[in-house]
mmCIF file of C-alpha atoms in Angstrom:
data_model
loop_
_atom_site.group_PDB
_atom_site.id
_atom_site.type_symbol
_atom_site.label_atom_id
_atom_site.label_comp_id
_atom_site.label_asym_id
_atom_site.label_seq_id
_atom_site.Cartn_x
_atom_site.Cartn_y
_atom_site.Cartn_z
ATOM 1 C CA UNK A 281 52.204 104.315 57.308
ATOM 2 C CA UNK A 282 54.533 106.675 58.808
ATOM 3 C CA UNK A 283 58.250 105.338 58.419
ATOM 4 C CA UNK A 284 60.729 104.892 61.113
ATOM 5 C CA UNK A 285 62.482 107.929 62.424
ATOM 6 C CA UNK A 286 66.160 108.018 61.065
ATOM 7 C CA UNK A 287 68.895 107.846 63.758
ATOM 8 C CA UNK A 288 70.573 111.303 63.093
ATOM 9 C CA UNK A 289 73.821 110.383 64.567
ATOM 10 C CA UNK A 290 75.410 108.962 61.541
ATOM 11 C CA UNK A 291 78.428 106.818 62.180
ATOM 12 C CA UNK A 292 79.268 106.102 58.553
ATOM 13 C CA UNK A 293 78.571 108.004 55.310
ATOM 14 C CA UNK A 294 77.101 111.475 54.883
ATOM 15 C CA UNK A 295 73.258 111.946 55.705
ATOM 16 C CA UNK A 296 72.689 115.492 54.684
ATOM 17 C CA UNK A 297 73.216 118.891 56.063
ATOM 18 C CA UNK A 298 70.614 118.741 58.884
ATOM 19 C CA UNK A 299 72.798 115.826 60.359
ATOM 20 C CA UNK A 300 75.924 117.364 59.957
ATOM 21 C CA UNK A 301 77.451 119.104 62.812
ATOM 22 C CA UNK A 302 79.231 122.575 62.256
ATOM 23 C CA UNK A 303 82.370 122.778 60.345
ATOM 24 C CA UNK A 304 81.158 125.772 59.044
ATOM 25 C CA UNK A 305 84.461 127.283 59.175
ATOM 26 C CA UNK A 306 86.253 124.666 57.104
ATOM 27 C CA UNK A 307 83.219 124.159 54.819
ATOM 28 C CA UNK A 308 83.461 127.968 53.901
ATOM 29 C CA UNK A 309 87.269 127.707 53.353
ATOM 30 C CA UNK A 310 86.902 124.604 51.043
ATOM 31 C CA UNK A 311 84.382 126.404 49.113
ATOM 32 C CA UNK A 312 86.353 129.787 48.739
ATOM 33 C CA UNK A 313 89.259 127.572 47.478
ATOM 34 C CA UNK A 314 87.345 125.946 44.745
ATOM 35 C CA UNK A 315 85.549 129.312 43.874
ATOM 36 C CA UNK A 316 88.851 131.062 43.681
ATOM 37 C CA UNK A 317 90.945 128.654 41.622
ATOM 38 C CA UNK A 318 93.003 127.404 44.656
ATOM 39 C CA UNK A 319 93.598 123.738 44.968
ATOM 40 C CA UNK A 320 93.453 122.312 48.667
ATOM 41 C CA UNK A 321 95.363 119.776 50.739
ATOM 42 C CA UNK A 322 93.288 118.539 53.833
ATOM 43 C CA UNK A 323 94.838 116.638 56.639
ATOM 44 C CA UNK A 324 93.490 115.353 60.220
ATOM 45 C CA UNK A 325 93.947 112.136 61.982
ATOM 46 C CA UNK A 326 91.278 109.574 61.311
ATOM 47 C CA UNK A 327 87.741 109.263 63.256
ATOM 48 C CA UNK A 328 87.522 113.275 62.890
ATOM 49 C CA UNK A 329 84.872 113.201 60.020
ATOM 50 C CA UNK A 330 87.040 114.379 56.901
ATOM 51 C CA UNK A 331 85.115 112.145 54.646
ATOM 52 C CA UNK A 332 81.557 113.220 55.871
ATOM 53 C CA UNK A 333 83.279 116.830 55.536
ATOM 54 C CA UNK A 334 84.054 116.153 51.772
ATOM 55 C CA UNK A 335 80.546 115.140 50.956
ATOM 56 C CA UNK A 336 79.256 118.282 53.096
ATOM 57 C CA UNK A 337 81.442 120.417 50.808
ATOM 58 C CA UNK A 338 80.215 118.588 47.508
ATOM 59 C CA UNK A 339 76.695 118.890 48.595
ATOM 60 C CA UNK A 340 77.371 122.569 49.172
ATOM 61 C CA UNK A 341 79.001 123.024 45.907
ATOM 62 C CA UNK A 342 76.454 121.127 43.762
ATOM 63 C CA UNK A 343 73.707 123.996 43.474
ATOM 64 C CA UNK A 344 76.626 126.332 42.290
ATOM 65 C CA UNK A 345 77.033 124.265 39.321
ATOM 66 C CA UNK A 346 79.776 122.269 40.311
ATOM 67 C CA UNK A 347 80.307 118.461 39.273
ATOM 68 C CA UNK A 348 82.096 117.365 42.070
ATOM 69 C CA UNK A 349 83.909 113.525 41.798
ATOM 70 C CA UNK A 350 84.699 111.525 44.963
ATOM 71 C CA UNK A 351 87.360 109.011 45.189
ATOM 72 C CA UNK A 352 88.559 107.070 48.080
ATOM 73 C CA UNK A 353 91.967 105.849 47.100
ATOM 74 C CA UNK A 354 92.703 103.550 50.543
ATOM 75 C CA UNK A 355 91.781 100.381 48.895
ATOM 76 C CA UNK A 356 94.121 101.069 45.866
ATOM 77 C CA UNK A 357 97.654 99.275 45.937
ATOM 78 C CA UNK A 358 98.878 100.586 42.338
ATOM 79 C CA UNK A 359 98.614 103.950 40.293
ATOM 80 C CA UNK A 360 96.713 101.793 37.737
ATOM 81 C CA UNK A 361 94.220 100.809 40.248
ATOM 82 C CA UNK A 362 93.897 104.674 41.254
ATOM 83 C CA UNK A 363 93.384 105.800 37.417
ATOM 84 C CA UNK A 364 90.631 102.800 37.587
ATOM 85 C CA UNK A 365 88.540 104.225 40.367
ATOM 86 C CA UNK A 366 88.950 107.790 39.200
ATOM 87 C CA UNK A 367 87.527 106.827 35.648
ATOM 88 C CA UNK A 368 84.834 104.824 37.325
ATOM 89 C CA UNK A 369 83.791 107.797 39.242
ATOM 90 C CA UNK A 370 83.882 109.866 36.226
ATOM 91 C CA UNK A 371 81.981 107.672 34.200
ATOM 92 C CA UNK A 372 79.149 107.602 36.960
ATOM 93 C CA UNK A 373 79.347 111.373 37.302
ATOM 94 C CA UNK A 374 78.828 111.642 33.566
ATOM 95 C CA UNK A 375 75.568 109.957 33.568
ATOM 96 C CA UNK A 376 73.957 113.356 34.649
ATOM 97 C CA UNK A 377 74.550 114.404 31.215
ATOM 98 C CA UNK A 378 73.145 111.705 28.749
ATOM 99 C CA UNK A 379 74.471 113.338 25.656
ATOM 100 C CA UNK A 380 78.244 112.352 26.661
ATOM 101 C CA UNK A 381 78.220 108.825 25.984
ATOM 102 C CA UNK A 382 80.367 109.078 22.618
ATOM 103 C CA UNK A 383 83.153 110.904 24.869
ATOM 104 C CA UNK A 384 82.518 108.261 27.887
ATOM 105 C CA UNK A 385 83.504 105.572 24.931
ATOM 106 C CA UNK A 386 86.508 107.411 23.744
ATOM 107 C CA UNK A 387 87.648 107.832 27.197
ATOM 108 C CA UNK A 388 87.226 104.258 28.033
ATOM 109 C CA UNK A 389 89.191 103.257 24.964
ATOM 110 C CA UNK A 390 92.092 105.700 25.461
ATOM 111 C CA UNK A 391 92.753 104.138 28.840
ATOM 112 C CA UNK A 392 92.069 100.530 27.776
ATOM 113 C CA UNK A 393 89.313 99.812 29.998
ATOM 114 C CA UNK A 394 86.341 97.653 29.484
ATOM 115 C CA UNK A 395 82.947 98.740 30.591
ATOM 116 C CA UNK A 396 80.124 96.546 32.087
ATOM 117 C CA UNK A 397 76.946 96.866 34.146
ATOM 118 C CA UNK A 398 76.882 95.824 37.692
ATOM 119 C CA UNK A 399 73.708 93.621 37.727
ATOM 120 C CA UNK A 400 72.810 94.479 41.377
ATOM 121 C CA UNK A 401 73.085 98.098 41.347
ATOM 122 C CA UNK A 402 72.724 99.043 37.745
ATOM 123 C CA UNK A 403 75.966 101.138 37.935
ATOM 124 C CA UNK A 404 78.501 101.194 35.397
ATOM 125 C CA UNK A 405 81.940 99.443 36.193
ATOM 126 C CA UNK A 406 85.167 99.712 34.830
ATOM 127 C CA UNK A 407 87.951 97.289 34.422
ATOM 128 C CA UNK A 408 91.720 97.879 33.366
ATOM 129 C CA UNK A 409 92.924 95.482 30.648
ATOM 130 C CA UNK A 410 95.990 93.787 30.740
ATOM 131 C CA UNK A 411 98.073 96.064 28.607
ATOM 132 C CA UNK A 412 96.667 99.222 30.614
ATOM 133 C CA UNK A 413 98.187 97.896 33.647
ATOM 134 C CA UNK A 414 101.715 98.734 32.569
ATOM 135 C CA UNK A 415 103.871 101.252 34.735
ATOM 136 C CA UNK A 416 104.476 103.539 31.749
ATOM 137 C CA UNK A 417 100.804 104.113 31.051
ATOM 138 C CA UNK A 418 99.926 105.612 34.512
ATOM 139 C CA UNK A 419 100.348 108.834 33.588
ATOM 140 C CA UNK A 420 98.806 108.795 30.133
ATOM 141 C CA UNK A 421 95.776 107.003 31.292
ATOM 142 C CA UNK A 422 95.168 109.772 34.132
ATOM 143 C CA UNK A 423 95.928 112.629 31.717
ATOM 144 C CA UNK A 424 93.256 110.933 29.351
ATOM 145 C CA UNK A 425 90.706 110.701 32.502
ATOM 146 C CA UNK A 426 91.575 114.266 33.195
ATOM 147 C CA UNK A 427 90.963 115.447 29.544
ATOM 148 C CA UNK A 428 87.644 113.494 29.656
ATOM 149 C CA UNK A 429 86.330 115.591 32.940
ATOM 150 C CA UNK A 430 87.732 118.857 31.689
ATOM 151 C CA UNK A 431 85.691 118.414 28.507
ATOM 152 C CA UNK A 432 82.245 117.435 30.127
ATOM 153 C CA UNK A 433 81.593 119.894 32.935
ATOM 154 C CA UNK A 434 83.157 123.628 32.957
ATOM 155 C CA UNK A 435 83.413 123.254 36.763
ATOM 156 C CA UNK A 436 84.781 119.948 38.106
ATOM 157 C CA UNK A 437 86.106 119.355 41.598
ATOM 158 C CA UNK A 438 88.031 116.072 42.078
ATOM 159 C CA UNK A 439 88.277 114.941 45.661
ATOM 160 C CA UNK A 440 90.796 112.427 46.300
ATOM 161 C CA UNK A 441 90.573 110.997 49.671
ATOM 162 C CA UNK A 442 93.266 109.034 51.508
ATOM 163 C CA UNK A 443 95.751 110.350 49.254
ATOM 164 C CA UNK A 444 98.637 109.404 51.105
ATOM 165 C CA UNK A 445 97.926 105.942 49.714
ATOM 166 C CA UNK A 446 99.905 106.606 46.570
ATOM 167 C CA UNK A 447 103.136 106.806 48.655
ATOM 168 C CA UNK A 448 102.694 102.862 48.711
ATOM 169 C CA UNK A 449 102.233 102.073 45.062
ATOM 170 C CA UNK A 450 105.421 100.245 43.947
ATOM 171 C CA UNK A 451 106.058 103.033 41.562
ATOM 172 C CA UNK A 452 108.701 105.294 43.755
ATOM 173 C CA UNK A 453 108.240 109.071 43.305
ATOM 174 C CA UNK A 454 106.435 108.564 39.838
ATOM 175 C CA UNK A 455 102.597 108.675 41.282
ATOM 176 C CA UNK A 456 103.172 112.181 42.927
ATOM 177 C CA UNK A 457 105.019 113.601 39.774
ATOM 178 C CA UNK A 458 101.959 111.884 37.638
ATOM 179 C CA UNK A 459 99.155 113.998 39.926
ATOM 180 C CA UNK A 460 101.146 116.991 40.219
ATOM 181 C CA UNK A 461 101.432 117.047 36.180
ATOM 182 C CA UNK A 462 97.752 116.378 35.740
ATOM 183 C CA UNK A 463 97.123 119.116 38.165
ATOM 184 C CA UNK A 464 99.174 121.595 36.216
ATOM 185 C CA UNK A 465 97.665 120.661 32.816
ATOM 186 C CA UNK A 466 94.063 120.841 33.823
ATOM 187 C CA UNK A 467 93.743 124.192 35.871
ATOM 188 C CA UNK A 468 90.149 124.201 35.315
ATOM 189 C CA UNK A 469 89.651 120.968 37.414
ATOM 190 C CA UNK A 470 89.642 122.091 41.046
ATOM 191 C CA UNK A 471 91.810 119.305 43.334
ATOM 192 C CA UNK A 472 90.982 118.402 46.755
ATOM 193 C CA UNK A 473 93.256 116.052 48.473
ATOM 194 C CA UNK A 474 92.570 114.461 51.812
ATOM 195 C CA UNK A 475 94.658 112.386 54.089
ATOM 196 C CA UNK A 476 94.548 110.914 57.601
ATOM 197 C CA UNK A 477 98.435 110.505 58.045
ATOM 198 C CA UNK A 478 99.505 114.102 58.715
ATOM 199 C CA UNK A 479 102.931 113.513 58.596
ATOM 200 C CA UNK A 480 103.201 111.677 55.429
ATOM 201 C CA UNK A 481 100.570 114.607 53.996
ATOM 202 C CA UNK A 482 102.513 117.508 55.309
ATOM 203 C CA UNK A 483 106.113 116.201 54.034
ATOM 204 C CA UNK A 484 104.593 115.613 50.730
ATOM 205 C CA UNK A 485 103.006 119.183 50.253
ATOM 206 C CA UNK A 486 105.843 121.004 52.276
ATOM 207 C CA UNK A 487 109.113 119.322 51.255
ATOM 208 C CA UNK A 488 111.077 121.370 48.706
ATOM 209 C CA UNK A 489 112.148 118.563 47.075
ATOM 210 C CA UNK A 490 108.671 116.948 46.290
ATOM 211 C CA UNK A 491 106.317 117.519 43.379
ATOM 212 C CA UNK A 492 103.718 119.118 45.125
ATOM 213 C CA UNK A 493 105.601 121.514 47.259
ATOM 214 C CA UNK A 494 103.790 124.629 48.294
ATOM 215 C CA UNK A 495 101.156 123.951 45.170
ATOM 216 C CA UNK A 496 97.763 123.837 47.447
ATOM 217 C CA UNK A 497 96.242 125.804 50.175
ATOM 218 C CA UNK A 498 96.525 123.795 53.375
ATOM 219 C CA UNK A 499 93.549 123.131 55.993
ATOM 220 C CA UNK A 500 94.164 121.219 59.210
ATOM 221 C CA UNK A 501 91.150 119.191 60.671
ATOM 222 C CA UNK A 502 90.889 119.311 64.470
ATOM 223 C CA UNK A 503 88.150 118.029 66.400
ATOM 224 C CA UNK A 504 84.632 119.786 66.602
ATOM 225 C CA UNK A 505 84.654 121.894 69.644
ATOM 226 C CA UNK A 506 82.272 120.673 72.386
ATOM 227 C CA UNK A 507 80.413 124.000 72.601
ATOM 228 C CA UNK A 508 79.120 123.322 69.222
ATOM 229 C CA UNK A 509 78.171 119.795 69.595
ATOM 230 C CA UNK A 510 76.118 120.271 72.861
ATOM 231 C CA UNK A 511 73.314 122.170 70.982
ATOM 232 C CA UNK A 512 73.572 119.699 67.990
ATOM 233 C CA UNK A 513 73.275 116.652 70.355
ATOM 234 C CA UNK A 514 70.442 118.426 72.675
ATOM 235 C CA UNK A 515 68.476 119.425 69.496
ATOM 236 C CA UNK A 516 68.266 116.079 68.105
ATOM 237 C CA UNK A 517 67.909 113.943 71.265
ATOM 238 C CA UNK A 518 64.755 116.488 72.295
ATOM 239 C CA UNK A 519 63.208 115.651 68.725
ATOM 240 C CA UNK A 520 63.668 111.950 69.603
ATOM 241 C CA UNK A 521 62.003 112.238 72.796
ATOM 242 C CA UNK A 522 65.502 111.916 74.630
ATOM 243 C CA UNK A 523 66.430 114.305 77.396
ATOM 244 C CA UNK A 524 70.334 115.148 77.843
ATOM 245 C CA UNK A 525 72.019 117.620 79.714
ATOM 246 C CA UNK A 526 75.072 119.436 78.626
ATOM 247 C CA UNK A 527 77.237 117.671 81.607
ATOM 248 C CA UNK A 528 76.280 114.339 80.135
ATOM 249 C CA UNK A 529 77.328 115.506 76.607
ATOM 250 C CA UNK A 530 80.587 116.722 78.182
ATOM 251 C CA UNK A 531 81.223 113.319 79.702
ATOM 252 C CA UNK A 532 80.769 111.668 76.378
ATOM 253 C CA UNK A 533 82.926 114.234 74.455
ATOM 254 C CA UNK A 534 85.710 113.905 77.126
ATOM 255 C CA UNK A 535 85.853 110.060 77.115
ATOM 256 C CA UNK A 536 85.802 109.981 73.170
ATOM 257 C CA UNK A 537 88.758 112.715 73.334
ATOM 258 C CA UNK A 538 86.752 114.785 70.538
ATOM 259 C CA UNK A 539 86.819 112.223 67.915
ATOM 260 C CA UNK A 540 83.736 112.767 65.829
ATOM 261 C CA UNK A 541 83.091 108.908 64.935
ATOM 262 C CA UNK A 542 83.030 108.193 68.711
ATOM 263 C CA UNK A 543 80.974 111.026 69.936
ATOM 264 C CA UNK A 544 78.543 110.138 67.240
ATOM 265 C CA UNK A 545 78.808 106.391 68.179
ATOM 266 C CA UNK A 546 77.666 106.865 71.952
ATOM 267 C CA UNK A 547 75.269 109.251 70.740
ATOM 268 C CA UNK A 548 73.771 106.952 67.912
ATOM 269 C CA UNK A 549 73.384 103.833 70.842
ATOM 270 C CA UNK A 550 71.716 106.441 73.382
ATOM 271 C CA UNK A 551 69.469 107.581 70.573
ATOM 272 C CA UNK A 552 68.305 104.183 69.841
ATOM 273 C CA UNK A 553 68.094 102.796 73.526
ATOM 274 C CA UNK A 554 64.514 102.415 74.942
ATOM 275 C CA UNK A 555 65.770 103.545 78.152
ATOM 276 C CA UNK A 556 66.057 107.166 79.751
ATOM 277 C CA UNK A 557 69.472 108.801 79.338
ATOM 278 C CA UNK A 558 71.307 108.768 82.739
ATOM 279 C CA UNK A 559 74.948 108.639 83.755
ATOM 280 C CA UNK A 560 74.616 104.753 84.247
ATOM 281 C CA UNK A 561 73.621 103.955 80.880
ATOM 282 C CA UNK A 562 76.323 106.384 79.442
ATOM 283 C CA UNK A 563 79.088 104.298 81.491
ATOM 284 C CA UNK A 564 77.386 100.911 80.429
ATOM 285 C CA UNK A 565 77.654 101.973 76.610
ATOM 286 C CA UNK A 566 81.294 102.964 77.164
ATOM 287 C CA UNK A 567 81.995 99.349 78.277
ATOM 288 C CA UNK A 568 79.970 97.888 75.677
ATOM 289 C CA UNK A 569 81.876 99.814 73.180
ATOM 290 C CA UNK A 570 85.306 98.613 74.503
ATOM 291 C CA UNK A 571 84.155 95.038 74.846
ATOM 292 C CA UNK A 572 82.891 94.895 71.188
ATOM 293 C CA UNK A 573 86.269 96.306 70.059
ATOM 294 C CA UNK A 574 88.381 94.048 72.470
ATOM 295 C CA UNK A 575 89.358 91.187 69.484
ATOM 296 C CA UNK A 576 90.944 94.305 67.390
ATOM 297 C CA UNK A 577 92.535 95.605 70.273
ATOM 298 C CA UNK A 578 93.945 92.393 71.267
ATOM 299 C CA UNK A 579 95.168 91.928 67.836
ATOM 300 C CA UNK A 580 97.143 94.835 67.764
ATOM 301 C CA UNK A 581 98.409 93.922 71.457
ATOM 302 C CA UNK A 582 99.642 90.566 69.948
ATOM 303 C CA UNK A 583 101.778 92.573 67.245
ATOM 304 C CA UNK A 584 103.842 94.608 69.823
ATOM 305 C CA UNK A 585 106.726 93.883 71.579
ATOM 306 C CA UNK A 586 107.010 93.992 75.404
ATOM 307 C CA UNK A 587 108.438 97.444 75.586
ATOM 308 C CA UNK A 588 105.687 98.797 73.247
ATOM 309 C CA UNK A 589 102.960 97.237 74.970
ATOM 310 C CA UNK A 590 104.092 98.703 78.307
ATOM 311 C CA UNK A 591 104.671 101.985 76.714
ATOM 312 C CA UNK A 592 101.007 101.508 75.240
ATOM 313 C CA UNK A 593 99.555 100.874 78.740
ATOM 314 C CA UNK A 594 101.192 103.796 80.505
ATOM 315 C CA UNK A 595 100.013 106.279 77.787
ATOM 316 C CA UNK A 596 96.696 105.157 77.959
ATOM 317 C CA UNK A 597 96.546 105.701 81.786
ATOM 318 C CA UNK A 598 97.842 109.218 81.450
ATOM 319 C CA UNK A 599 95.834 110.040 78.300
ATOM 320 C CA UNK A 600 98.136 112.484 76.811
ATOM 321 C CA UNK A 601 101.958 112.572 77.538
ATOM 322 C CA UNK A 602 104.015 115.782 76.899
ATOM 323 C CA UNK A 603 107.184 113.872 76.690
ATOM 324 C CA UNK A 604 107.462 109.925 77.038
ATOM 325 C CA UNK A 605 111.013 109.929 77.529
ATOM 326 C CA UNK A 606 110.869 112.217 80.611
ATOM 327 C CA UNK A 607 112.456 111.078 83.875
ATOM 328 C CA UNK A 608 109.259 111.332 85.813
ATOM 329 C CA UNK A 609 107.009 109.321 83.367
ATOM 330 C CA UNK A 610 109.513 106.695 83.126
ATOM 331 C CA UNK A 611 109.942 106.005 86.589
ATOM 332 C CA UNK A 612 106.344 106.366 87.162
ATOM 333 C CA UNK A 613 105.653 103.563 85.163
ATOM 334 C CA UNK A 614 108.874 101.600 85.413
ATOM 335 C CA UNK A 615 109.438 101.849 81.612
ATOM 336 C CA UNK A 616 113.431 101.429 81.948
ATOM 337 C CA UNK A 617 115.778 103.259 79.730
ATOM 338 C CA UNK A 618 115.016 106.330 77.942
ATOM 339 C CA UNK A 619 116.624 104.874 74.656
ATOM 340 C CA UNK A 620 114.521 102.124 74.360
ATOM 341 C CA UNK A 621 111.347 103.514 75.210
ATOM 342 C CA UNK A 622 112.645 106.335 72.424
ATOM 343 C CA UNK A 623 112.619 103.454 70.004
ATOM 344 C CA UNK A 624 109.186 102.006 70.892
ATOM 345 C CA UNK A 625 107.828 105.205 70.501
ATOM 346 C CA UNK A 626 109.352 106.010 67.136
ATOM 347 C CA UNK A 627 108.036 102.723 65.934
ATOM 348 C CA UNK A 628 104.390 103.381 67.290
ATOM 349 C CA UNK A 629 104.445 106.633 65.740
ATOM 350 C CA UNK A 630 105.549 105.611 62.118
ATOM 351 C CA UNK A 631 102.404 103.295 62.491
ATOM 352 C CA UNK A 632 100.285 106.058 63.386
ATOM 353 C CA UNK A 633 99.093 103.906 66.691
ATOM 354 C CA UNK A 634 100.642 107.073 68.539
ATOM 355 C CA UNK A 635 100.398 110.150 67.324
ATOM 356 C CA UNK A 636 101.560 113.873 68.317
ATOM 357 C CA UNK A 637 99.517 116.672 68.841
ATOM 358 C CA UNK A 638 100.162 120.124 70.301
ATOM 359 C CA UNK A 639 99.587 118.910 73.621
ATOM 360 C CA UNK A 640 101.595 115.878 73.319
ATOM 361 C CA UNK A 641 101.522 112.156 72.437
ATOM 362 C CA UNK A 642 98.722 109.924 72.610
ATOM 363 C CA UNK A 643 97.209 106.905 71.528
ATOM 364 C CA UNK A 644 95.239 107.790 68.180
ATOM 365 C CA UNK A 645 92.231 105.517 68.312
ATOM 366 C CA UNK A 646 90.192 105.991 71.300
ATOM 367 C CA UNK A 647 88.917 102.642 71.855
ATOM 368 C CA UNK A 648 92.342 101.204 71.858
ATOM 369 C CA UNK A 649 93.248 103.792 74.331
ATOM 370 C CA UNK A 650 90.316 102.903 76.589
ATOM 371 C CA UNK A 651 91.076 99.068 76.354
ATOM 372 C CA UNK A 652 94.662 99.745 77.496
ATOM 373 C CA UNK A 653 93.855 101.967 80.428
ATOM 374 C CA UNK A 654 92.103 98.615 81.681
ATOM 375 C CA UNK A 655 95.102 96.315 81.465
#
């Protein structure tokens, strides 16, 4: 019996090269950096497909003999948790070489961890012991993991996603210095640092007084151009027995403001629909997505001050605002004094709710912006 056709529009994870839209320039740059001994810092706003790009890079490097280890640091709260996550990924990657068990056990002992097997997945799981969680052990344990990686494989790429999370650790500047030291001491391991807070990542790697100053090649991620999305979407819709025209794809892309996740989400829903694609269905799905996200949007709204809410509504209706403190904008939406708007803007920007791009300020999340525009 033939299996069900996979929905080709992935909204989480990485489905493989056929389901990955473009990013050929970025992929080539990442691979060139690895092949030529350059470490990379990559940043771009959330929902642009950075994690999928990293997996795509790893998928491309595998046949070239590289061992790529992906670690998402977003959920970590301390340097010790970061080391635990990296060590666990290293242990799982080492399963590709069954003769490494003695080295695995040595590395686990060096960082004071315990090894167990997950009964559901059958995958090895590491847990740091109480003594190993001391702040002063962070650098020693990270260097131990790095020595293990450098020893098990001639070409290792360590991919650290959401790297700006280390700035939240209660260790001051120590985590930055610790990772920089590891990068210097093990030049045979290539590092790729990725983050979704552009100003935090940029300051970390461009500030003269910070450990990572000018230590990596920089790659900034922007939305995938519409002209690359049109043939990708048309092709997969056709294979699924769906007809969609370029104008409809442009409508989706414009509504999603080019954010990869939302372009993929609408196309995923269209592909799954039993109805034929028309403009009415597309608009219905737009409304459906906003309604489903409404509880989250209301939660954000409830946390804001009255001035911040007013600014959010005004910016959502404009979509992009070159200068939120300009007289014409303030007067159009009765926002009051420029100084109070500037304070509200600074707070929202600091929380990455509002972001700045080359064309101006905008609400970062598309659905949040669309929800505010309806208020």
